[in-house]
Amino acid sequence: MLRIVAMLVAIPAVLAVAFVVSYVLTLIAGGATPEEVMELLRNLWSRLQGAAFHLLGMV
């Protein structure tokens, strides 16, 4: 049972990390500076928080 719960948590976490890494690498390949990358990551986090609060508010 513990393995199933671990997999239910680990798989989405690994996918999220892979998405963020690919996003950052895409930004760098596009010529973004470290400051721009950090700003875009902050914006992404803010949008994710807003979406989560919106979805939780609908429940």
Coordinates of N, CA, C and O in Angstrom, one line a residue:
M1 N 0.8 -1.2 0.0 CA 0.0 0.0 0.0 C 0.9 1.3 0.0 O 0.6 2.2 -0.7
L2 N 1.9 1.2 0.8 CA 2.8 2.4 0.9 C 3.5 2.6 -0.5 O 3.7 3.8 -0.9
R3 N 3.8 1.6 -1.2 CA 4.4 1.7 -2.6 C 3.5 2.4 -3.5 O 3.9 3.2 -4.3
I4 N 2.2 2.1 -3.4 CA 1.2 2.7 -4.3 C 1.1 4.2 -4.0 O 1.1 5.0 -5.0
V5 N 1.0 4.5 -2.8 CA 1.0 5.9 -2.4 C 2.2 6.7 -2.8 O 2.2 7.8 -3.3
A6 N 3.4 6.1 -2.6 CA 4.6 6.7 -3.0 C 4.6 6.9 -4.5 O 5.1 8.0 -5.0
M7 N 4.1 6.0 -5.3 CA 4.1 6.1 -6.8 C 3.1 7.2 -7.2 O 3.4 8.0 -8.1
L8 N 2.0 7.3 -6.5 CA 1.0 8.4 -6.8 C 1.6 9.8 -6.5 O 1.2 10.7 -7.1
V9 N 2.5 9.9 -5.6 CA 3.2 11.1 -5.3 C 4.4 11.3 -6.2 O 4.7 12.4 -6.7
A10 N 5.2 10.3 -6.4 CA 6.5 10.4 -7.1 C 6.3 10.7 -8.6 O 7.0 11.5 -9.1
I11 N 5.4 10.1 -9.2 CA 5.2 10.2 -10.6 C 4.8 11.7 -11.0 O 5.5 12.3 -11.8
P12 N 3.8 12.3 -10.4 CA 3.5 13.7 -10.7 C 4.7 14.6 -10.3 O 5.0 15.6 -11.0
A13 N 5.4 14.3 -9.2 CA 6.5 15.2 -8.8 C 7.7 15.1 -9.9 O 8.2 16.2 -10.2
V14 N 8.0 13.9 -10.4 CA 9.0 13.8 -11.4 C 8.6 14.5 -12.7 O 9.4 15.2 -13.3
L15 N 7.3 14.4 -13.1 CA 6.8 15.1 -14.3 C 6.9 16.6 -14.1 O 7.2 17.3 -15.0
A16 N 6.6 17.1 -12.9 CA 6.7 18.5 -12.7 C 8.1 19.0 -12.8 O 8.4 20.1 -13.4
V17 N 9.0 18.3 -12.2 CA 10.4 18.6 -12.3 C 10.9 18.6 -13.7 O 11.6 19.5 -14.1
A18 N 10.5 17.6 -14.4 CA 10.9 17.5 -15.8 C 10.4 18.7 -16.6 O 11.1 19.2 -17.5
F19 N 9.2 19.1 -16.4 CA 8.6 20.2 -17.1 C 9.4 21.5 -16.8 O 9.7 22.3 -17.7
V20 N 9.7 21.7 -15.5 CA 10.4 23.0 -15.1 C 11.8 23.0 -15.7 O 12.3 24.0 -16.2
V21 N 12.5 21.8 -15.7 CA 13.8 21.8 -16.3 C 13.8 22.0 -17.8 O 14.6 22.8 -18.3
S22 N 12.8 21.4 -18.5 CA 12.7 21.7 -19.9 C 12.3 23.1 -20.2 O 12.8 23.7 -21.2
Y23 N 11.5 23.7 -19.4 CA 11.1 25.1 -19.5 C 12.3 26.0 -19.4 O 12.5 26.9 -20.2
V24 N 13.1 25.8 -18.3 CA 14.3 26.6 -18.1 C 15.3 26.4 -19.3 O 15.9 27.4 -19.8
L25 N 15.5 25.2 -19.7 CA 16.5 24.9 -20.8 C 16.0 25.6 -22.1 O 16.8 26.1 -22.9
T26 N 14.7 25.6 -22.3 CA 14.1 26.3 -23.5 C 14.4 27.8 -23.4 O 14.7 28.4 -24.4
L27 N 14.2 28.3 -22.2 CA 14.4 29.8 -22.0 C 15.9 30.1 -22.3 O 16.2 31.1 -23.0
I28 N 16.8 29.3 -21.8 CA 18.2 29.5 -21.9 C 18.6 29.4 -23.4 O 19.3 30.2 -23.9
A29 N 18.0 28.4 -24.1 CA 18.3 28.2 -25.5 C 17.8 29.4 -26.3 O 18.4 29.7 -27.4
G30 N 16.8 30.0 -25.8 CA 16.2 31.2 -26.5 C 17.0 32.5 -26.2 O 16.6 33.5 -26.7
G31 N 18.0 32.4 -25.4 CA 18.8 33.5 -25.1 C 18.4 34.3 -23.8 O 18.9 35.5 -23.7
A32 N 17.6 33.8 -23.0 CA 17.2 34.5 -21.8 C 18.4 34.6 -20.8 O 19.2 33.7 -20.6
T33 N 18.4 35.7 -20.1 CA 19.5 35.9 -19.1 C 19.0 35.3 -17.8 O 17.8 34.9 -17.6
P34 N 19.9 35.0 -16.9 CA 19.5 34.4 -15.6 C 18.4 35.2 -14.9 O 17.5 34.7 -14.3
E35 N 18.4 36.6 -15.0 CA 17.4 37.4 -14.3 C 16.1 37.2 -15.0 O 15.0 37.1 -14.3
E36 N 16.1 37.1 -16.3 CA 14.8 36.8 -17.1 C 14.3 35.4 -16.7 O 13.0 35.3 -16.6
V37 N 15.1 34.4 -16.6 CA 14.7 33.1 -16.2 C 14.0 33.1 -14.9 O 12.9 32.6 -14.7
M38 N 14.6 33.8 -13.9 CA 14.1 33.8 -12.6 C 12.7 34.6 -12.6 O 11.8 34.2 -11.9
E39 N 12.6 35.7 -13.3 CA 11.4 36.4 -13.4 C 10.3 35.5 -14.0 O 9.1 35.5 -13.5
L40 N 10.6 34.8 -15.1 CA 9.6 34.0 -15.7 C 9.2 32.8 -14.8 O 8.0 32.4 -14.8
L41 N 10.1 32.3 -14.1 CA 9.8 31.2 -13.1 C 8.9 31.7 -12.0 O 7.9 31.1 -11.6
R42 N 9.1 33.0 -11.5 CA 8.3 33.6 -10.5 C 6.9 33.8 -11.1 O 5.9 33.5 -10.4
N43 N 6.8 34.2 -12.4 CA 5.5 34.4 -13.0 C 4.8 33.1 -13.2 O 3.5 33.0 -13.0
L44 N 5.5 32.0 -13.6 CA 4.9 30.7 -13.7 C 4.3 30.2 -12.4 O 3.2 29.8 -12.3
W45 N 5.1 30.4 -11.3 CA 4.7 30.0 -10.0 C 3.4 30.8 -9.5 O 2.5 30.2 -9.0
S46 N 3.4 32.1 -9.8 CA 2.3 32.9 -9.5 C 1.0 32.4 -10.3 O -0.1 32.4 -9.7
R47 N 1.2 32.1 -11.5 CA 0.0 31.6 -12.3 C -0.5 30.3 -11.8 O -1.7 30.0 -11.8
L48 N 0.5 29.4 -11.4 CA 0.1 28.1 -10.9 C -0.7 28.3 -9.5 O -1.7 27.6 -9.3
Q49 N -0.2 29.2 -8.7 CA -0.9 29.4 -7.4 C -2.3 30.0 -7.7 O -3.3 29.6 -7.1
G50 N -2.4 30.9 -8.6 CA -3.7 31.5 -9.0 C -4.7 30.4 -9.5 O -5.9 30.4 -9.1
A51 N -4.2 29.5 -10.3 CA -5.0 28.5 -10.9 C -5.5 27.5 -9.8 O -6.6 27.1 -9.7
A52 N -4.5 27.2 -8.9 CA -4.9 26.3 -7.8 C -5.9 26.9 -6.8 O -6.9 26.2 -6.4
F53 N -5.7 28.2 -6.5 CA -6.7 28.8 -5.6 C -8.1 28.9 -6.3 O -9.1 28.8 -5.7
H54 N -8.1 29.2 -7.6 CA -9.3 29.2 -8.4 C -10.0 27.9 -8.4 O -11.2 27.8 -8.2
L55 N -9.3 26.8 -8.6 CA -9.8 25.5 -8.6 C -10.3 25.1 -7.2 O -11.4 24.5 -7.1
L56 N -9.6 25.4 -6.2 CA -10.0 25.1 -4.8 C -11.3 25.9 -4.5 O -12.1 25.4 -3.7
G57 N -11.4 27.1 -5.0 CA -12.5 27.9 -4.7 C -13.8 27.4 -5.4 O -14.9 27.7 -4.9
M58 N -13.6 26.6 -6.4 CA -14.8 26.0 -7.1 C -15.3 24.8 -6.4 O -16.5 24.4 -6.6
V59 N -14.5 24.2 -5.5 CA -14.9 23.0 -4.8 C -15.9 23.3 -3.7 O -15.9 24.2 -3.0

